[in-house]
Coordinates of C-alpha atoms in Angstrom, one line a residue:
R1 CA -10.8 -15.8 18.4
Q2 CA -9.0 -15.7 14.8
V3 CA -11.3 -17.0 11.7
T4 CA -8.4 -19.5 10.4
A5 CA -8.0 -20.9 13.7
T6 CA -12.0 -21.9 14.0
V7 CA -11.5 -23.0 10.5
S8 CA -8.3 -25.4 10.7
K9 CA -10.5 -26.6 13.7
M10 CA -13.5 -26.9 12.0
A11 CA -11.5 -28.4 9.0
G12 CA -9.9 -30.9 11.6
A13 CA -6.5 -31.8 12.0
D14 CA -6.2 -34.8 10.2
G15 CA -7.0 -33.2 6.9
D16 CA -10.4 -33.5 6.4
D17 CA -11.5 -32.4 2.9
S18 CA -15.2 -32.4 2.9
L19 CA -14.9 -29.9 5.2
Y20 CA -12.5 -27.5 3.2
P21 CA -15.6 -26.0 1.3
I22 CA -17.1 -25.3 4.6
A23 CA -14.3 -23.7 5.9
V24 CA -14.6 -21.3 3.2
L25 CA -17.9 -20.5 3.8
I26 CA -17.2 -19.5 7.5
D27 CA -14.3 -17.3 5.9
E28 CA -16.7 -15.5 3.9
L29 CA -19.0 -15.0 7.3
R30 CA -15.9 -12.6 7.6
N31 CA -15.4 -10.9 4.5
E32 CA -15.6 -7.3 3.6
D33 CA -18.2 -7.8 1.1
V34 CA -21.6 -8.0 2.5
Q35 CA -22.8 -10.1 -0.5
L36 CA -20.9 -12.7 0.2
R37 CA -21.6 -12.3 4.0
L38 CA -24.9 -12.8 3.1
N39 CA -24.8 -15.9 0.7
S40 CA -23.1 -18.1 3.7
I41 CA -25.7 -17.2 5.7
K42 CA -28.1 -18.1 3.2
K43 CA -25.7 -22.1 3.4
L44 CA -26.0 -21.9 7.1
S45 CA -27.9 -25.2 6.9
T46 CA -25.3 -26.7 4.5
I47 CA -22.6 -25.9 6.7
A48 CA -24.4 -27.5 10.0
L49 CA -25.7 -30.5 8.0
A50 CA -21.7 -30.9 6.9
L51 CA -20.7 -29.9 10.7
G52 CA -22.6 -32.4 12.3
V53 CA -25.2 -31.7 15.0
E54 CA -22.7 -31.6 17.9
R55 CA -19.8 -28.9 16.2
T56 CA -22.8 -27.1 15.1
R57 CA -24.0 -26.6 18.8
T58 CA -20.5 -26.6 20.0
E59 CA -18.6 -24.5 17.5
L60 CA -21.0 -22.9 14.8
L61 CA -23.8 -21.4 16.9
P62 CA -21.4 -19.7 19.8
F63 CA -19.3 -18.4 16.5
L64 CA -22.7 -17.0 15.0
T65 CA -23.5 -15.4 18.8
D66 CA -20.2 -13.9 18.6
T67 CA -20.6 -12.1 15.2
I68 CA -24.1 -10.5 15.7
Y69 CA -22.6 -6.9 15.0
D70 CA -23.0 -7.0 11.1
E71 CA -25.3 -5.4 8.2
D72 CA -29.2 -5.6 9.0
E73 CA -30.0 -7.7 5.5
V74 CA -27.2 -10.6 7.0
L75 CA -28.7 -10.3 10.7
L76 CA -32.3 -10.8 9.1
A77 CA -31.2 -13.8 6.7
L78 CA -29.6 -15.3 10.1
A79 CA -32.5 -14.5 12.4
E80 CA -34.4 -16.4 9.6
Q81 CA -32.2 -19.1 9.5
L82 CA -31.9 -19.9 12.8
G83 CA -35.5 -20.4 13.5
N84 CA -35.5 -23.7 10.9
F85 CA -32.6 -25.1 12.9
T86 CA -34.1 -27.7 15.2
M87 CA -33.1 -30.9 13.8
L88 CA -29.4 -29.4 13.0
V89 CA -28.5 -28.9 16.8
G90 CA -29.8 -32.4 17.2
G91 CA -33.6 -32.0 17.5
P92 CA -36.1 -30.6 20.2
E93 CA -34.0 -31.9 23.6
Y94 CA -31.2 -29.4 22.2
I95 CA -33.4 -26.3 21.2
H96 CA -32.3 -24.5 23.8
C97 CA -28.8 -23.8 21.7
L98 CA -30.4 -21.8 19.3
L99 CA -31.7 -19.1 22.1
P100 CA -29.0 -17.1 22.8
P101 CA -27.9 -16.0 19.2
L102 CA -31.8 -15.4 19.0
E103 CA -31.8 -13.5 22.1
S104 CA -29.2 -11.2 21.2
L105 CA -31.0 -10.2 17.6
A106 CA -34.1 -9.8 19.4
T107 CA -32.1 -7.3 21.3
V108 CA -30.6 -4.8 18.0
E109 CA -31.8 -1.8 17.0
E110 CA -33.2 -2.7 13.6
T111 CA -36.9 -3.5 13.6
V112 CA -37.6 -6.0 11.1
V113 CA -34.1 -7.9 12.4
R114 CA -36.1 -8.0 15.7
D115 CA -39.4 -9.3 14.5
K116 CA -38.1 -11.9 12.4
A117 CA -36.3 -13.1 15.7
V118 CA -39.0 -12.8 17.6
E119 CA -40.8 -14.6 14.7
S120 CA -38.2 -17.6 15.3
L121 CA -38.5 -17.8 18.9
R122 CA -41.9 -18.2 18.7
K123 CA -41.8 -20.8 16.1
I124 CA -39.2 -22.6 18.0
S125 CA -40.9 -22.3 21.3
Q126 CA -43.5 -24.9 20.1
E127 CA -40.7 -27.3 20.0
H128 CA -39.6 -27.3 23.5
S129 CA -41.0 -29.6 26.2
P130 CA -42.9 -27.7 29.1
V131 CA -39.7 -28.6 31.3
D132 CA -37.4 -26.6 28.8
L133 CA -40.1 -24.0 28.4
E134 CA -39.7 -23.2 32.3
V135 CA -35.7 -24.0 32.3
H136 CA -34.3 -22.0 29.3
F137 CA -37.2 -20.4 27.4
E138 CA -39.2 -18.6 29.9
P139 CA -35.8 -16.6 31.8
L140 CA -34.9 -15.3 28.3
V141 CA -38.3 -13.7 28.1
K142 CA -38.0 -12.8 31.3
R143 CA -34.6 -11.1 30.5
L144 CA -36.2 -9.2 27.2
A145 CA -38.9 -7.8 29.3
S146 CA -36.7 -6.6 31.9
G147 CA -33.8 -5.4 29.8
D148 CA -32.2 -1.8 29.8
W149 CA -32.9 -1.0 26.2
F150 CA -36.5 -0.5 24.8
T151 CA -35.8 -2.7 21.7
S152 CA -35.3 -5.8 24.1
R153 CA -38.9 -5.3 26.2
T154 CA -40.6 -4.7 22.5
S155 CA -39.4 -7.8 21.7
A156 CA -40.8 -9.7 24.7
C157 CA -44.1 -8.5 24.3
G158 CA -44.6 -11.0 21.2
L159 CA -43.7 -14.1 23.2
F160 CA -45.3 -14.0 26.5
S161 CA -48.2 -15.4 24.4
V162 CA -46.3 -18.3 23.2
C163 CA -45.3 -19.5 26.4
Y164 CA -47.9 -18.6 28.9
P165 CA -50.3 -21.8 28.1
R166 CA -47.6 -24.4 28.8
V167 CA -45.9 -23.2 31.9
S168 CA -46.7 -23.9 35.8
S169 CA -49.4 -21.4 37.4
T170 CA -46.4 -19.8 39.2
V171 CA -44.6 -19.0 35.8
K172 CA -48.1 -18.0 34.7
A173 CA -48.4 -15.2 37.7
E174 CA -45.0 -14.0 36.8
I175 CA -46.0 -13.9 33.0
R176 CA -49.2 -11.4 33.9
Q177 CA -46.7 -9.2 36.1
H178 CA -44.1 -8.7 33.4
F179 CA -46.9 -8.1 30.8
R180 CA -49.0 -5.6 33.2
T181 CA -45.4 -3.9 33.5
L182 CA -44.5 -3.5 29.5
C183 CA -48.1 -2.2 29.3
S184 CA -47.1 1.0 31.3
D185 CA -43.8 1.2 30.5
D186 CA -42.3 4.7 30.1
T187 CA -41.4 4.1 26.1
P188 CA -44.2 4.7 23.8
M189 CA -42.4 1.7 21.3
V190 CA -42.7 -0.6 24.2
R191 CA -46.2 0.4 25.2
R192 CA -47.0 0.4 21.5
A193 CA -45.9 -3.5 21.1
A194 CA -47.5 -4.4 24.5
A195 CA -50.8 -3.1 23.0
S196 CA -50.1 -4.7 19.8
K197 CA -49.9 -8.5 21.5
L198 CA -53.0 -7.6 24.0
G199 CA -55.6 -9.3 22.0
E200 CA -53.1 -11.9 21.4
F201 CA -52.4 -12.4 24.8
A202 CA -55.9 -12.3 26.2
K203 CA -56.7 -15.4 24.2
V204 CA -54.0 -17.7 26.1
L205 CA -55.6 -16.3 29.6
E206 CA -58.2 -17.9 31.9
L207 CA -61.2 -16.1 31.6
D208 CA -61.4 -14.9 35.1
Y209 CA -58.1 -12.8 33.8
V210 CA -59.4 -11.8 31.0
K211 CA -61.9 -9.8 33.3
S212 CA -59.5 -9.0 36.0
D213 CA -56.4 -7.8 33.9
I214 CA -56.8 -7.4 30.7
I215 CA -59.7 -5.1 30.7
S216 CA -58.0 -2.9 33.2
L217 CA -54.6 -3.0 30.7
F218 CA -57.1 -2.0 27.8
T219 CA -58.5 0.7 28.8
A220 CA -55.7 2.3 30.0
L221 CA -53.8 1.4 26.7
A222 CA -57.1 3.0 24.6
S223 CA -56.4 6.1 27.2
D224 CA -52.8 6.2 26.5
E225 CA -51.5 9.9 25.9
Q226 CA -50.1 8.8 22.4
D227 CA -52.7 8.0 19.5
S228 CA -50.4 5.3 18.2
V229 CA -50.8 3.4 21.4
R230 CA -54.6 4.1 21.4
L231 CA -55.2 2.7 17.9
L232 CA -53.6 -0.7 18.5
A233 CA -56.0 -1.0 21.7
V234 CA -58.8 -0.9 19.2
E235 CA -57.1 -3.6 17.3
A236 CA -56.9 -5.5 20.7
C237 CA -60.7 -4.5 21.2
V238 CA -61.8 -7.1 18.8
S239 CA -60.3 -10.0 20.3
I240 CA -60.9 -9.2 24.0
A241 CA -65.0 -9.2 22.5
T242 CA -64.9 -12.5 21.3
L243 CA -63.7 -13.6 24.7
L244 CA -66.3 -12.2 27.1
P245 CA -69.4 -13.6 27.6
Q246 CA -72.4 -11.1 26.2
E247 CA -73.2 -10.0 29.5
D248 CA -69.6 -8.7 30.1
L249 CA -69.2 -6.5 26.9
E250 CA -71.7 -4.0 27.4
T251 CA -70.0 -2.9 31.0
L252 CA -66.4 -4.0 30.0
V253 CA -65.6 -2.9 26.5
M254 CA -68.3 -0.5 25.5
P255 CA -67.4 2.4 27.6
T256 CA -63.7 2.4 25.8
L257 CA -65.2 1.4 22.9
R258 CA -67.3 4.7 22.2
Q259 CA -64.4 6.3 23.6
A260 CA -62.1 5.5 20.8
A261 CA -65.1 6.1 18.5
E262 CA -64.9 9.9 19.0
D263 CA -61.2 10.0 19.8
K264 CA -59.9 13.3 19.3
S265 CA -57.1 11.8 17.2
W266 CA -58.1 11.0 13.8
R267 CA -56.3 8.1 13.3
V268 CA -57.9 5.9 16.6
R269 CA -61.4 6.6 14.7
Y270 CA -59.7 5.6 11.1
M271 CA -58.9 2.4 13.1
V272 CA -62.4 2.4 14.9
A273 CA -64.1 2.5 11.0
D274 CA -61.6 0.0 9.9
K275 CA -62.2 -2.6 11.9
F276 CA -65.6 -1.9 11.9
S277 CA -67.2 -5.0 10.3
E278 CA -64.8 -6.7 13.1
L279 CA -66.5 -5.4 15.6
Q280 CA -69.9 -5.7 14.7
K281 CA -69.4 -9.5 14.6
A282 CA -67.6 -9.6 17.8
V283 CA -70.3 -7.5 20.0
G284 CA -73.3 -9.1 18.5
P285 CA -76.8 -8.1 17.4
E286 CA -78.1 -6.2 20.4
I287 CA -75.1 -4.0 20.9
T288 CA -74.8 -3.6 17.1
K289 CA -78.4 -1.9 17.1
N290 CA -77.7 0.2 20.5
D291 CA -74.3 1.2 20.4
L292 CA -72.6 0.5 17.1
V293 CA -74.9 2.3 14.9
P294 CA -75.1 6.0 16.1
A295 CA -71.2 4.9 16.0
F296 CA -71.4 4.2 12.6
Q297 CA -73.5 7.2 11.6
N298 CA -70.9 9.8 13.4
L299 CA -67.5 8.0 11.6
L300 CA -69.8 8.6 8.2
K301 CA -70.1 12.1 9.1
D302 CA -66.3 12.3 10.3
C303 CA -64.3 15.8 9.9
E304 CA -61.5 14.1 8.7
A305 CA -61.9 12.6 5.0
E306 CA -59.7 9.6 5.6
V307 CA -62.2 8.3 8.2
R308 CA -65.1 8.8 6.2
A309 CA -63.3 6.7 3.3
A310 CA -62.9 3.9 5.9
A311 CA -66.0 3.6 7.0
A312 CA -67.9 3.7 3.7
N313 CA -65.7 1.1 2.8
K314 CA -67.6 -0.9 5.4
V315 CA -71.1 0.4 4.5
K316 CA -72.0 -2.9 2.4
E317 CA -70.5 -5.5 5.1
F318 CA -71.9 -3.5 8.0
C319 CA -75.6 -3.7 6.2
E320 CA -75.3 -6.8 5.5
N321 CA -74.1 -8.1 9.0
L322 CA -77.3 -6.0 10.6
P323 CA -79.8 -8.6 12.0
E324 CA -82.9 -9.6 9.9
D325 CA -85.6 -8.0 11.3
S326 CA -84.3 -4.6 11.9
R327 CA -81.9 -4.5 8.9
E328 CA -84.3 -2.1 6.6
Q329 CA -85.4 0.2 9.2
I330 CA -81.5 0.9 10.1
I331 CA -80.4 1.3 6.6
M332 CA -83.0 3.4 5.8
T333 CA -83.1 5.8 8.4
H334 CA -79.7 5.5 9.7
I335 CA -77.4 4.6 7.1
L336 CA -78.3 6.2 3.7
P337 CA -79.3 9.7 5.1
C338 CA -75.4 9.7 6.1
V339 CA -74.1 8.5 3.0
K340 CA -75.1 11.1 0.9
C341 CA -75.3 13.6 3.7
P342 CA -73.8 17.3 2.4
E343 CA -70.3 16.8 5.0
V344 CA -69.5 14.2 2.2
R345 CA -69.8 16.1 -0.8
L346 CA -68.3 19.3 1.1
N347 CA -65.2 17.2 1.7
I348 CA -65.1 16.6 -2.1
I349 CA -65.8 20.1 -3.1
S350 CA -62.9 21.2 -0.1
N351 CA -60.4 18.9 -1.6
L352 CA -61.5 19.9 -5.1
D353 CA -58.2 20.7 -6.6
C354 CA -56.5 17.0 -5.3
V355 CA -60.1 15.4 -7.1
N356 CA -60.0 17.7 -9.9
E357 CA -56.1 16.4 -11.0
V358 CA -58.0 12.7 -11.0
I359 CA -61.1 13.5 -12.9
G360 CA -60.6 16.3 -14.9
I361 CA -62.3 20.0 -14.1
R362 CA -65.2 19.9 -17.0
Q363 CA -66.2 16.3 -15.8
L364 CA -65.9 17.3 -12.5
S365 CA -67.7 20.5 -13.0
Q366 CA -70.5 18.6 -14.6
S367 CA -71.2 15.9 -11.9
L368 CA -70.3 18.5 -9.0
L369 CA -72.7 21.6 -10.2
P370 CA -76.0 19.8 -8.8
A371 CA -74.0 19.2 -5.4
I372 CA -72.8 22.5 -5.3
V373 CA -76.1 24.0 -5.8
E374 CA -78.1 21.9 -3.6
L375 CA -75.4 22.7 -1.0
A376 CA -75.9 26.4 -1.4
E377 CA -79.9 25.9 -0.7
D378 CA -79.1 23.8 2.2
A379 CA -81.3 24.1 5.0
K380 CA -79.1 24.2 7.1
W381 CA -77.5 27.8 7.3
R382 CA -74.0 26.2 8.4
V383 CA -73.6 24.1 5.4
R384 CA -74.7 27.3 3.0
L385 CA -72.2 28.8 5.1
A386 CA -69.3 26.3 4.5
I387 CA -70.0 26.4 0.6
I388 CA -69.5 29.8 0.5
E389 CA -65.9 29.3 1.8
Y390 CA -64.9 27.4 -0.8
M391 CA -66.2 29.4 -3.3
P392 CA -63.2 31.4 -3.7
L393 CA -61.4 27.9 -4.3
L394 CA -64.3 26.9 -6.9
A395 CA -63.4 29.7 -8.7
G396 CA -60.1 29.8 -9.4
Q397 CA -60.7 26.0 -10.1
L398 CA -63.7 26.4 -12.5
G399 CA -62.4 29.6 -14.2
V400 CA -64.3 33.0 -14.9
E401 CA -66.3 31.7 -17.6
F402 CA -68.3 28.8 -15.8
F403 CA -68.3 30.7 -12.8
D404 CA -70.0 33.4 -14.2
E405 CA -72.1 31.3 -16.0
K406 CA -73.0 28.8 -13.4
L407 CA -72.4 30.1 -9.9
N408 CA -72.4 34.4 -9.9
T409 CA -76.3 33.9 -9.6
L410 CA -75.8 31.8 -6.3
C411 CA -73.3 34.1 -4.8
M412 CA -75.7 37.0 -5.5
A413 CA -78.7 35.1 -3.9
W414 CA -76.5 34.3 -0.8
L415 CA -76.0 38.3 -0.5
I416 CA -80.2 38.4 0.4
D417 CA -80.0 35.0 2.4
H418 CA -82.4 35.3 6.0
V419 CA -79.4 34.7 7.8
Y420 CA -76.8 37.5 9.0
A421 CA -73.9 35.8 8.9
I422 CA -74.1 34.0 5.4
R423 CA -75.2 37.6 4.2
E424 CA -72.0 38.5 6.0
A425 CA -69.7 35.4 4.6
A426 CA -71.3 36.2 0.7
T427 CA -70.0 39.6 1.1
C428 CA -66.4 38.4 2.0
N429 CA -67.0 36.0 -0.7
L430 CA -67.7 38.8 -3.0
M431 CA -64.3 40.7 -1.8
K432 CA -62.2 37.4 -2.7
L433 CA -63.8 36.7 -6.0
V434 CA -62.8 40.3 -7.2
K435 CA -59.0 39.9 -5.9
K436 CA -59.0 36.6 -7.8
F437 CA -60.7 37.9 -11.3
G438 CA -59.7 41.2 -11.1
H439 CA -61.5 45.0 -11.5
E440 CA -62.5 44.5 -15.1
W441 CA -64.7 41.9 -13.9
A442 CA -66.3 43.2 -10.6
Q443 CA -67.0 46.3 -12.9
N444 CA -68.9 44.5 -15.5
T445 CA -70.3 41.3 -13.5
I446 CA -71.1 42.2 -9.8
V447 CA -70.8 46.0 -8.7
P448 CA -74.1 46.3 -10.9
K449 CA -75.8 43.7 -9.4
V450 CA -74.5 44.9 -6.0
L451 CA -75.7 48.5 -6.6
G452 CA -78.8 47.4 -8.0
M453 CA -79.7 46.0 -4.9
A454 CA -79.6 49.7 -3.5
N455 CA -83.2 50.3 -4.4
D456 CA -84.7 46.7 -3.2
P457 CA -87.9 47.2 -0.6
N458 CA -86.5 45.2 2.1
Y459 CA -84.0 47.4 3.9
L460 CA -81.7 44.8 5.0
H461 CA -81.2 44.1 1.5
R462 CA -80.3 47.7 1.3
M463 CA -77.9 47.6 3.9
T464 CA -76.3 44.8 2.3
T465 CA -75.5 47.0 -0.4
L466 CA -73.5 49.4 1.8
F467 CA -71.9 46.0 3.4
C468 CA -70.6 45.0 -0.2
I469 CA -69.5 48.7 -0.9
N470 CA -67.5 48.5 2.1
A471 CA -65.5 45.5 1.7
L472 CA -65.3 46.2 -2.4
S473 CA -64.2 49.4 -2.3
E474 CA -60.5 48.6 -1.7
A475 CA -60.7 45.8 -4.0
C476 CA -62.2 47.5 -6.9
G477 CA -59.8 50.2 -6.5
Q478 CA -60.3 54.4 -7.0
E479 CA -62.1 54.6 -10.0
I480 CA -64.6 52.6 -9.5
T481 CA -65.2 53.0 -6.0
T482 CA -65.7 57.2 -6.6
K483 CA -67.7 56.9 -10.1
Q484 CA -69.9 53.6 -9.4
M485 CA -70.2 52.9 -5.8
L486 CA -70.4 56.5 -4.3
P487 CA -73.2 58.0 -5.9
V488 CA -75.3 55.4 -4.8
V489 CA -74.1 55.8 -1.0
L490 CA -74.8 59.4 -1.1
K491 CA -78.2 59.2 -2.6
M492 CA -79.1 56.3 0.3
A493 CA -78.3 58.9 2.7
N494 CA -82.1 60.0 2.6
D495 CA -83.3 56.2 3.1
Q496 CA -86.3 56.5 5.8
V497 CA -84.6 54.1 7.7
A498 CA -82.4 55.3 10.6
N499 CA -80.6 51.7 10.2
V500 CA -79.5 52.5 6.7
R501 CA -78.8 56.2 7.4
F502 CA -76.1 55.8 10.1
N503 CA -74.9 52.8 7.9
V504 CA -74.1 55.2 5.2
A505 CA -72.2 57.3 7.5
K506 CA -70.5 54.5 8.3
S507 CA -69.4 53.6 4.5
L508 CA -68.6 57.0 3.8
Q509 CA -66.0 56.4 6.4
K510 CA -64.9 52.6 5.6
I511 CA -64.6 54.2 1.7
G512 CA -63.2 57.9 2.0
P513 CA -59.7 57.0 2.1
V514 CA -59.9 55.0 -1.1
L515 CA -61.6 58.0 -2.9
E516 CA -60.3 60.8 -4.8
S517 CA -60.2 63.9 -2.6
L518 CA -62.0 66.0 -4.6
A519 CA -65.1 63.9 -4.0
L520 CA -64.4 63.6 -0.3
Q521 CA -64.6 67.5 -0.1
T522 CA -67.0 68.4 -2.2
E523 CA -69.5 65.4 -2.3
V524 CA -68.9 63.3 0.9
K525 CA -68.3 66.5 3.2
P526 CA -71.8 67.7 2.5
V527 CA -74.0 64.4 3.2
L528 CA -72.0 64.1 6.6
E529 CA -72.7 67.2 7.4
K530 CA -76.3 67.0 6.8
L531 CA -76.3 63.6 8.5
T532 CA -75.2 65.7 11.4
T533 CA -78.2 67.1 12.0
D534 CA -80.4 64.1 11.6
T535 CA -83.2 63.4 14.0
D536 CA -81.5 59.6 15.1
M537 CA -79.1 60.3 17.5
D538 CA -77.4 57.0 15.9
V539 CA -77.5 58.4 12.8
K540 CA -75.9 62.1 14.0
Y541 CA -72.9 60.0 16.1
F542 CA -71.9 58.2 13.2
A543 CA -71.8 61.2 11.0
Q544 CA -69.9 63.3 13.5
E545 CA -67.1 60.4 13.9
A546 CA -66.8 60.1 9.6
L547 CA -66.2 63.6 9.7
N548 CA -63.3 63.4 12.6
V549 CA -62.3 60.3 11.5
L550 CA -61.7 61.4 7.5
A551 CA -60.5 65.1 8.8
L552 CA -63.6 66.9 7.2
S553 CA -63.7 69.7 9.6
P554 CA -67.1 70.0 10.3
T555 CA -69.5 72.8 10.4
Q556 CA -70.7 73.7 13.6
H557 CA -74.1 73.5 14.0
G558 CA -76.1 75.7 17.4

């Protein structure tokens, strides 16, 4: 198939000069320069017009079909051009001539080329007569649907809905079967393509088949192992819900939709949030009240920021579409509390480094401070716990001066919280802050306040002093631990509460390795020895244990 042969043949043996520019264009289709090939493809209609319908059908189209191994941008242009070629091949009765090159284009590796070929095939399918559709177009769809390469099977998914309404019931049954097969294809890309066309296909099916075929496919795709397939099933849900009578929605659609709204993948939940207004319209007011309101609340409180943001974007629309008789009650009781719920603000705080870049820390600290304080004192201890965990991050972002001025008091208040988990987290938080701000800061700001709690009338708070000393000793280093903290621990050895005394023994064991060795021998050892004679069993046990671990040979007590 020499180009020159094609060109001379097209130019005609009688030396038809008018065809030489065409010959040049065709020559350019084989030029090494991509840009020239692209220009030539873009002028295809000119070539076809000059050749006339018959030669376009018999020479140009076979030539183009053979040429399909080009650069993606050339193939893309070709796929687009062929969608507008009906009149250039002689009108609808010859339109099937366009199918071979488009079929080849629908199987190439590059997605945009395949998509454009499918778009052109969908366009020209409308111009086929019902007979031609069955004779020429439907076999092409079947070939693509059962092709060896996943590329052809993905392309087939976009063609079922355009031929289904206009073929006989036998062919319709075959098309439904092909679609079912592709919905359970081994390749995720094919299942993804099928899921993305599920809603569109459902719209052209008879209602009985929607119930018998589509619902089971929808349920299967919505439970697919790949989240990229499950999220596309959510999109189809909108179309399917609009097709079914109200009484079928609750049993056929809602279980799957509820499952999607709680999917383990945030991308699926995001898709539910993103489509929420459409879903709301599709299922109607009753199901919205019973099912969608709680689902929407959960999406507004989702653990992923992207999901909450997508849901928050739908708040206005969702509220506007609520049934009038219950709108105010739903908004006040169910929606508003979520919009200002701690999770949303906690999320801002947890992403502070990102938000900081956008807003600037001064402005941010002013607007965030009330929220931080409110969260720090939230009635739910888990919210308080979450904000404590963000404190080191906040401290790093806001800087030491701001921290001392505004947040230090909070950090100390948590040390005497009534929930043990909070006191424990607050102790750990102090250690992280000392690592961040240094010894000197600890000595001036934290240590005096911690040691001050040693005289608190509540023994739980006195014990918190010991826990803080345990946590801070290593971060603060030998000098601060020996000179400032140790005297307080030793003094607490005389506490009236046995729980405090045995925690003194445990503290001495913990801070021992940090202390100066002289202090260990002259101050710690005598106190521990005294505690081994305590009236309380636990105190004796932990004192003896501390002596053993610190290798301070105890004096034998009769």
